[in-house]
Coordinates of N, CA and C and ligand atoms in Angstrom, one line a residue:
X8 N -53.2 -249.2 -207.4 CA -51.9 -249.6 -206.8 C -51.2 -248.4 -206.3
X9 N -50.3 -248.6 -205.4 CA -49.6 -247.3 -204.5 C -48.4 -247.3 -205.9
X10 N -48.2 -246.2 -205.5 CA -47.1 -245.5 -206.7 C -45.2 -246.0 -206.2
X11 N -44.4 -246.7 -207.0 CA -43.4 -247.2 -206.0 C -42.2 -246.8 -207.2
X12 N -40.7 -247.0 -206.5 CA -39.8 -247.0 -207.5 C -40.6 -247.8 -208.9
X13 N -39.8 -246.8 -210.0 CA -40.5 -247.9 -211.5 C -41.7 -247.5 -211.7
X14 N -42.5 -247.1 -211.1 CA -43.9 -246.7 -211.8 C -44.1 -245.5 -212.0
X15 N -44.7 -245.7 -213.0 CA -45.0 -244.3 -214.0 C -46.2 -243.9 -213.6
X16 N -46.4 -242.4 -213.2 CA -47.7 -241.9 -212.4 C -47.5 -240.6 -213.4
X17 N -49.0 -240.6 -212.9 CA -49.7 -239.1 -214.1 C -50.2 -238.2 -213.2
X18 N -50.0 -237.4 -213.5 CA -50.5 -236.1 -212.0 C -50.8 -234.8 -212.6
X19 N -51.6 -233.6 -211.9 CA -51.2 -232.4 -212.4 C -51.0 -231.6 -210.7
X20 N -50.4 -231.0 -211.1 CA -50.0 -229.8 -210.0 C -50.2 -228.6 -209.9
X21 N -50.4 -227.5 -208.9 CA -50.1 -226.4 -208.9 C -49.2 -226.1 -208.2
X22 N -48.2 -225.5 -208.7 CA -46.8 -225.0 -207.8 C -47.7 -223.5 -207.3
X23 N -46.8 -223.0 -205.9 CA -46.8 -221.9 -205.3 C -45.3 -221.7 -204.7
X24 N -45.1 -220.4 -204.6 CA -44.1 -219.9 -203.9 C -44.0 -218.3 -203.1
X25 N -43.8 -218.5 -202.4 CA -44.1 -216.8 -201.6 C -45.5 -216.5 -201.5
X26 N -46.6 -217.7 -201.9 CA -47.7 -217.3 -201.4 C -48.5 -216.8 -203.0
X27 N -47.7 -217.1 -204.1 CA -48.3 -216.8 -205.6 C -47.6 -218.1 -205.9
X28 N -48.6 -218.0 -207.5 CA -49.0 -219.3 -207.9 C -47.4 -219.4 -209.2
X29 N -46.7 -220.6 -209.6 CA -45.7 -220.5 -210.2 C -46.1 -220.5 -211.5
X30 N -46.5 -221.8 -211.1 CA -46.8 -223.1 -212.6 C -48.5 -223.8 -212.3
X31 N -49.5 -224.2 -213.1 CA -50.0 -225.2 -213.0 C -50.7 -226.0 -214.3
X32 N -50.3 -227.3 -213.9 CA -50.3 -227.8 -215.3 C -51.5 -227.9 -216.3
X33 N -52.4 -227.6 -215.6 CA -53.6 -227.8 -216.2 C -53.6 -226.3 -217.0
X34 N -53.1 -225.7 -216.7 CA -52.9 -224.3 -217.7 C -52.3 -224.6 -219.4
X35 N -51.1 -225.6 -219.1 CA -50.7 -226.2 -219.4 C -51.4 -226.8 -220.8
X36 N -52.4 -227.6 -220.1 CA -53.6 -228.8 -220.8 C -53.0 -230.0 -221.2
X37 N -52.3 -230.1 -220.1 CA -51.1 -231.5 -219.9 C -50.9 -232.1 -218.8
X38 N -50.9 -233.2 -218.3 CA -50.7 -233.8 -217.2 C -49.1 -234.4 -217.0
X39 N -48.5 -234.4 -216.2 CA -47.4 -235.1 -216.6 C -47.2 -236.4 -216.4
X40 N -46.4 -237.4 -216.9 CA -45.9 -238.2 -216.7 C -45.0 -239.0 -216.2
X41 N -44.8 -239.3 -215.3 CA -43.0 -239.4 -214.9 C -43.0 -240.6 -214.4
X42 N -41.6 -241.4 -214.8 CA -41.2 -242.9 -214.0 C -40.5 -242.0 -213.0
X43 N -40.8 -243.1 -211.9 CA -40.6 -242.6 -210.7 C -39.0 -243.6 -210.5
X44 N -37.9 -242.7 -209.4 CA -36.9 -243.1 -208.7 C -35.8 -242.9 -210.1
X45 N -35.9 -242.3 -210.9 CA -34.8 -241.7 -211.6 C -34.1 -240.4 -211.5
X46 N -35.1 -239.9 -210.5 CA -34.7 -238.5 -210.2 C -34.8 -237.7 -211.4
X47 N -36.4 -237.7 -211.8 CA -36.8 -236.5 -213.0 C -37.2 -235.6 -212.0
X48 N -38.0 -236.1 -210.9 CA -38.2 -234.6 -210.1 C -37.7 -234.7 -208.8
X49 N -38.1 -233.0 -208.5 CA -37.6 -232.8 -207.2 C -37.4 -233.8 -206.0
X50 N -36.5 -233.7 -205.1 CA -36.0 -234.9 -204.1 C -37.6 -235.2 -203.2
X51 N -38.1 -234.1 -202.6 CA -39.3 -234.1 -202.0 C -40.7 -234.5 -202.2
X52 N -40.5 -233.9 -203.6 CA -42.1 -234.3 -204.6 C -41.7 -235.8 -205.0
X53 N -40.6 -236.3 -205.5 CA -40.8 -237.5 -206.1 C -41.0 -238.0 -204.5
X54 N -40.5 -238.4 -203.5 CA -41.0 -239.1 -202.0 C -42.4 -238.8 -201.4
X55 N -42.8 -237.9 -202.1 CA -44.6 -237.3 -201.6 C -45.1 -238.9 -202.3
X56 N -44.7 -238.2 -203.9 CA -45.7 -239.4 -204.6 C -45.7 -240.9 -204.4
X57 N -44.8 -241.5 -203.8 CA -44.8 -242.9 -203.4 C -45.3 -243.3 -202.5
X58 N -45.9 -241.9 -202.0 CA -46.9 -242.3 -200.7 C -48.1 -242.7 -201.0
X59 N -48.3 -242.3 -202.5 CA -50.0 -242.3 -202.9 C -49.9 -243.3 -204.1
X60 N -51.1 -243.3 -204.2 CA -51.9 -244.2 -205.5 C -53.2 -243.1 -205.9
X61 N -53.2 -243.6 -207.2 CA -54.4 -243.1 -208.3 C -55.7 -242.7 -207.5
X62 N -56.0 -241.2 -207.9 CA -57.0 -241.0 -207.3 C -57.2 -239.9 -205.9
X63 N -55.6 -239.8 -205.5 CA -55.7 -239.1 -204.4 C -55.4 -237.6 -204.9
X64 N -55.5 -237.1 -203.8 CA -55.1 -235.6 -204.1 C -54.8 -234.7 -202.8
X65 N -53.8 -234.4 -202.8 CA -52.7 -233.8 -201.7 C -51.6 -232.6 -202.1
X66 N -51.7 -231.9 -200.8 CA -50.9 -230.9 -201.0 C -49.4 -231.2 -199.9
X67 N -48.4 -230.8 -200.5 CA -46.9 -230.8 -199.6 C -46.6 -229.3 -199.7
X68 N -45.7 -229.4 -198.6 CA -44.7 -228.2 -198.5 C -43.4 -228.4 -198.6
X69 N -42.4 -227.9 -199.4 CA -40.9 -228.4 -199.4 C -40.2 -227.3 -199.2
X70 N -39.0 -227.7 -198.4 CA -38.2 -226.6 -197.4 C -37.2 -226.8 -198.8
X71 N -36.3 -225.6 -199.2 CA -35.5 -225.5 -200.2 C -34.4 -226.9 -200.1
X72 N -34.2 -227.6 -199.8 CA -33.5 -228.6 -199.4 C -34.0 -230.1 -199.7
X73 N -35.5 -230.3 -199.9 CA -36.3 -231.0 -201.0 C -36.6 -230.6 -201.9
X74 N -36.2 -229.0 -202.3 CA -36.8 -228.7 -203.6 C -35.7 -228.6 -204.4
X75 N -35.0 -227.3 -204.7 CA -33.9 -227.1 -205.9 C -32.7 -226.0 -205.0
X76 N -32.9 -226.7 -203.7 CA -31.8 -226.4 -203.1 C -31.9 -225.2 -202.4
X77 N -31.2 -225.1 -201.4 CA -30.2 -223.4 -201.4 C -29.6 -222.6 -201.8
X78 N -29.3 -221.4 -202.0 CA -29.2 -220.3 -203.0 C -27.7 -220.5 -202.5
X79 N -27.0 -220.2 -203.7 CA -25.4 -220.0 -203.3 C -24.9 -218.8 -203.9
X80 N -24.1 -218.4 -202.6 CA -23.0 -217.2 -203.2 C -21.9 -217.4 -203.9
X81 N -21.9 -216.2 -204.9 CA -21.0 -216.3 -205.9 C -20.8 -217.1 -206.9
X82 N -22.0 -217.5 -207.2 CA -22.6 -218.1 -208.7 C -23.0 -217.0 -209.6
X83 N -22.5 -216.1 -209.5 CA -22.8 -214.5 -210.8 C -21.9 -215.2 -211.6
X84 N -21.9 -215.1 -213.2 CA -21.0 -215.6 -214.2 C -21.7 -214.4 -214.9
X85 N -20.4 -214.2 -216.0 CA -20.5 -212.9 -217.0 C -20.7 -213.8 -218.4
X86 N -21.5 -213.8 -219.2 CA -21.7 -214.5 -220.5 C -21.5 -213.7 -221.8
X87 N -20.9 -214.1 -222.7 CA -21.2 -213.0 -223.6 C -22.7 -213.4 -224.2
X88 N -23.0 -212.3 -225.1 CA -24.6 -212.1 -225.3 C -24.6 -213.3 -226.5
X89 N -23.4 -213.6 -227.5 CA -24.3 -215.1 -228.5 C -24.5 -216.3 -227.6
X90 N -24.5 -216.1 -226.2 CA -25.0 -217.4 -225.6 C -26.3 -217.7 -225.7
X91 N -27.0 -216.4 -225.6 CA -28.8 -216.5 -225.7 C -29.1 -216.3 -226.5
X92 N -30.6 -217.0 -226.3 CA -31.5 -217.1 -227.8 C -31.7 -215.7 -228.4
X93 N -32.4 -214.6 -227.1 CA -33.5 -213.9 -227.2 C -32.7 -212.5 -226.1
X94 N -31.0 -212.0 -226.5 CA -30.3 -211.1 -225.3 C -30.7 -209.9 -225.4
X95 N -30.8 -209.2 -226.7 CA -31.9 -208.2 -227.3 C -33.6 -208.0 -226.0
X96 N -33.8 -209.0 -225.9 CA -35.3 -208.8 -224.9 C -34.8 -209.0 -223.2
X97 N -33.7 -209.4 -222.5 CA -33.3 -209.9 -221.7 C -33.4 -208.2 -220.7
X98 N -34.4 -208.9 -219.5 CA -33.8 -207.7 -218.4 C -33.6 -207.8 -217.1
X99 N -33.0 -207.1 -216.2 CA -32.4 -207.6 -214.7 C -33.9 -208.1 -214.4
X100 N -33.1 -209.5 -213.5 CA -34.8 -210.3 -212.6 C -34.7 -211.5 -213.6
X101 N -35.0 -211.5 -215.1 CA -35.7 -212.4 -215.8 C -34.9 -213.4 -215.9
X102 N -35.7 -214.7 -215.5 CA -35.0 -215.9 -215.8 C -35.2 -216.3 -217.2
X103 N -34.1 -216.8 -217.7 CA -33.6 -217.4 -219.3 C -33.2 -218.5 -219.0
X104 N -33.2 -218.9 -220.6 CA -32.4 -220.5 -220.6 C -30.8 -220.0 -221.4
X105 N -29.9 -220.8 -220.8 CA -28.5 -220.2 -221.3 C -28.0 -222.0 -221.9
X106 N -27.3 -221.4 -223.3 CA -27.3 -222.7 -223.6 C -25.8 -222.8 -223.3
X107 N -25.5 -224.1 -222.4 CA -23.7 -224.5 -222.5 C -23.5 -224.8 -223.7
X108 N -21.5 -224.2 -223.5 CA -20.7 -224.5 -224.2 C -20.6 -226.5 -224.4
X109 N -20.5 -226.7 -223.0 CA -20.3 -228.5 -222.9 C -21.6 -229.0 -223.2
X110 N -22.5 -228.6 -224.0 CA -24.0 -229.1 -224.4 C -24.9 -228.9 -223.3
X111 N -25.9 -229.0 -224.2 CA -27.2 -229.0 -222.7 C -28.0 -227.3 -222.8
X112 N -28.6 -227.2 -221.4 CA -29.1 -225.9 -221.3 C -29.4 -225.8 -219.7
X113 N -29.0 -224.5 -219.4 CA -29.7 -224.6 -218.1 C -30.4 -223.3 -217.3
X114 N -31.1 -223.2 -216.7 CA -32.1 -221.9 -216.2 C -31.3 -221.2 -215.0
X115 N -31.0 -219.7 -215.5 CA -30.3 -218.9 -214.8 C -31.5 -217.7 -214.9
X116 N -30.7 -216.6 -213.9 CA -31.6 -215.5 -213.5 C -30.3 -213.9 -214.4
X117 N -31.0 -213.1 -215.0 CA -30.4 -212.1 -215.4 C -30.3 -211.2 -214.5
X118 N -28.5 -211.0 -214.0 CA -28.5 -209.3 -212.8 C -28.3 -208.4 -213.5
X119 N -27.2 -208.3 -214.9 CA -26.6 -207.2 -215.3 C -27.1 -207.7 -217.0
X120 N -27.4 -206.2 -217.4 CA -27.0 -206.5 -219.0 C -26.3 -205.5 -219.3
X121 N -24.9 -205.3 -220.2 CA -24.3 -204.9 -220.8 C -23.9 -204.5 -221.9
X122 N -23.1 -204.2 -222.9 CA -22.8 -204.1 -224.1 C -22.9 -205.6 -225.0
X123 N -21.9 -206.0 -224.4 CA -21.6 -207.6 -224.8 C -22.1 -208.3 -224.4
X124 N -22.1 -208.3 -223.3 CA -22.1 -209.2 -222.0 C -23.2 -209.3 -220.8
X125 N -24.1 -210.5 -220.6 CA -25.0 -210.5 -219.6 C -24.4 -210.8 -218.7
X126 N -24.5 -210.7 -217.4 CA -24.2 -211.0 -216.2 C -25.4 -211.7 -215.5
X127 N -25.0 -213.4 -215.4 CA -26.3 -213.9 -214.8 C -25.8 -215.0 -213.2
X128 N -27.0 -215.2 -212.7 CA -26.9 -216.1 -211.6 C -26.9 -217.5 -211.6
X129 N -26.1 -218.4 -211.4 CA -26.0 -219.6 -212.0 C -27.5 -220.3 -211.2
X130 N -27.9 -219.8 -209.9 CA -28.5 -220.6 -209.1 C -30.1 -220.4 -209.9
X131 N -30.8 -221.5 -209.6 CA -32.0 -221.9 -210.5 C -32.9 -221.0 -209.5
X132 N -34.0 -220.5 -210.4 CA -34.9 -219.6 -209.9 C -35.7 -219.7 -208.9
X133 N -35.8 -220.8 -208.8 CA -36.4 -221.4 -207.5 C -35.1 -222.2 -206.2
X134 N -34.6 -221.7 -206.1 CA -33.0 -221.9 -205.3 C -33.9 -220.9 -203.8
X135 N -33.5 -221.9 -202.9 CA -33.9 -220.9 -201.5 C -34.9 -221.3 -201.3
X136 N -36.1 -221.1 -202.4 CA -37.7 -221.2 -201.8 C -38.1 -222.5 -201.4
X137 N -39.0 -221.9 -200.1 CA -40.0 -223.3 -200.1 C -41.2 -223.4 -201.2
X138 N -41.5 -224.4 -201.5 CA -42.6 -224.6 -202.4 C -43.9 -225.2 -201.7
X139 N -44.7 -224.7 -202.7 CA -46.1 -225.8 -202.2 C -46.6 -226.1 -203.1
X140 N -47.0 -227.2 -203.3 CA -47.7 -227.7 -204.4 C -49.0 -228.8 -203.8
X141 N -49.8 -228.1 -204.9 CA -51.0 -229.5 -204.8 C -51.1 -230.1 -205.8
X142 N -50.9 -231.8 -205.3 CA -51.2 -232.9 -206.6 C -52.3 -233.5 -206.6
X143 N -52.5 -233.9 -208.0 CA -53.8 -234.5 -208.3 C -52.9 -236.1 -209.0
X144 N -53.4 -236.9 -208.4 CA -52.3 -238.1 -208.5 C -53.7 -238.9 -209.5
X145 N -53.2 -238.7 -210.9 CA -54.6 -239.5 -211.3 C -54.3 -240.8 -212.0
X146 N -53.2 -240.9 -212.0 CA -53.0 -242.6 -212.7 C -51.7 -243.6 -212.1
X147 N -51.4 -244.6 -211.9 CA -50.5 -244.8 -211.2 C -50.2 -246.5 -212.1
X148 N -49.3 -246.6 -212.8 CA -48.9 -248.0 -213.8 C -47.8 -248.5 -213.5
X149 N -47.1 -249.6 -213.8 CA -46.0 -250.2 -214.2 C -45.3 -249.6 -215.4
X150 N -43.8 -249.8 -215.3 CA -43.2 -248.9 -216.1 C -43.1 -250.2 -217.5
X151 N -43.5 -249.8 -218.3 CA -43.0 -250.9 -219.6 C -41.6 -251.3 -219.8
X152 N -41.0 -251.8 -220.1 CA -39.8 -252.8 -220.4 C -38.8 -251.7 -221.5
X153 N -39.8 -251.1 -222.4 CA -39.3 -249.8 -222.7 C -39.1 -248.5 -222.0
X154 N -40.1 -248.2 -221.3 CA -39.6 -247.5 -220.4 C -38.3 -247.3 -219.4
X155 N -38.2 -248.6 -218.9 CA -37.3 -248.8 -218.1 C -35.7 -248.6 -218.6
X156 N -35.9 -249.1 -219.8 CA -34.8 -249.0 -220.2 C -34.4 -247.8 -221.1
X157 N -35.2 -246.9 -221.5 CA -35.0 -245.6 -221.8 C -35.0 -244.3 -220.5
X158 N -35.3 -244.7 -219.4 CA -35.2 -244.2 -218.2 C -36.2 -243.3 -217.8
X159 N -37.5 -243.2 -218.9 CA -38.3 -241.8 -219.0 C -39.4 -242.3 -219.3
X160 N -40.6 -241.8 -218.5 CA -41.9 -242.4 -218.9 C -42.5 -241.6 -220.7
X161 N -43.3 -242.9 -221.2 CA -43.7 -242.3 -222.4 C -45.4 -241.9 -222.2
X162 N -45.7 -240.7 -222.9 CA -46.6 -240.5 -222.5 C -47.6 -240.8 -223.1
X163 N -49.0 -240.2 -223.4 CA -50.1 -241.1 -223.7 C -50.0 -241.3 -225.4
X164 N -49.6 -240.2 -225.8 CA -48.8 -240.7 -227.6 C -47.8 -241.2 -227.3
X165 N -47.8 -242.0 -228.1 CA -46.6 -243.0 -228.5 C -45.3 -242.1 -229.0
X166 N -43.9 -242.1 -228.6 CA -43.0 -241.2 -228.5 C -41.6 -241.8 -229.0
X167 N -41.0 -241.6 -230.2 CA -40.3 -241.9 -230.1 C -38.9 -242.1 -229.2
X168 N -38.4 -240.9 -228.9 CA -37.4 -240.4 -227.6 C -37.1 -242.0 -227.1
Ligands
ZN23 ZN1 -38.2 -243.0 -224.6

């Protein structure tokens, strides 16, 4: 079956950017999982995959604008250092996870470290770039009745979440 809003497809990818390799899942030893039209992924990659069904395998290109956007000026915020896990190992360049105050977590880039205080880039590390990625589109289902209603595909173990 072609992959449509609602269906949960299983894939592995290799991301690239600048011409080096990011992520690939098989490194991993995971494939992912995802209900599709929730917007778990990117605006471009989830529209790739509804083009296909089980079995194909394709490469896209995404202009930062299907991927995780354009880089914005003046997203530098100054954090003090008990925001991070790990500010002790933190150096200019390195992307971290910064956990909010209003819950959650989100991936910033480190410009400055200080006494107290890191100085990081709010914009996500992949902000600006085009990407490429090649999928390997290997399973393609109907989303379960639980699924749907939890909003998130479950994967091949059974999951409470
Ligand atoms: Zn769940």
């Amino acid at each position: 079956m072609k992959a449509s809003k609602d269906s949960v497809v299983e894939f592995h990818y290799v991301l690239s950017a600048d011409g080096e390799q990011v992520e690939n899942s098989r490194d991993a030893g995971q494939s992912l999982h995802v209900l599709l039209g929730r917007g778990q992924l990117i605006p471009g990659m989830e529209k790739a995959l509804l083009e296909h069904e089980a079995g194909d395998a394709f490469a896209i290109e995404l202009p930062p604008e299907e991927a995780y956007g354009l880089r914005q000026e003046g997203l530098t915020q100054r954090v003090p250092k008990k925001y991070f896990q790990h500010a002790a190992r933190l150096k200019v360049g390195m992307p971290t996870v910064l956990q909010l105050k209003e819950g959650g977590q989100r991936v910033v880039v480190v410009q400055k470290v200080g006494m107290t205080t890191i100085d990081v880039d709010l914009n996500h590390p992949m902000a600006g770039k085009t990407l490429n990625f090649d999928i390997e589109l290997l399973n393609v289902r109907e989303a379960s009745a639980e699924e749907l209603s939890h909003g998130h595909a479950h994967g091949p173990q059974a999951e409470a979440g």
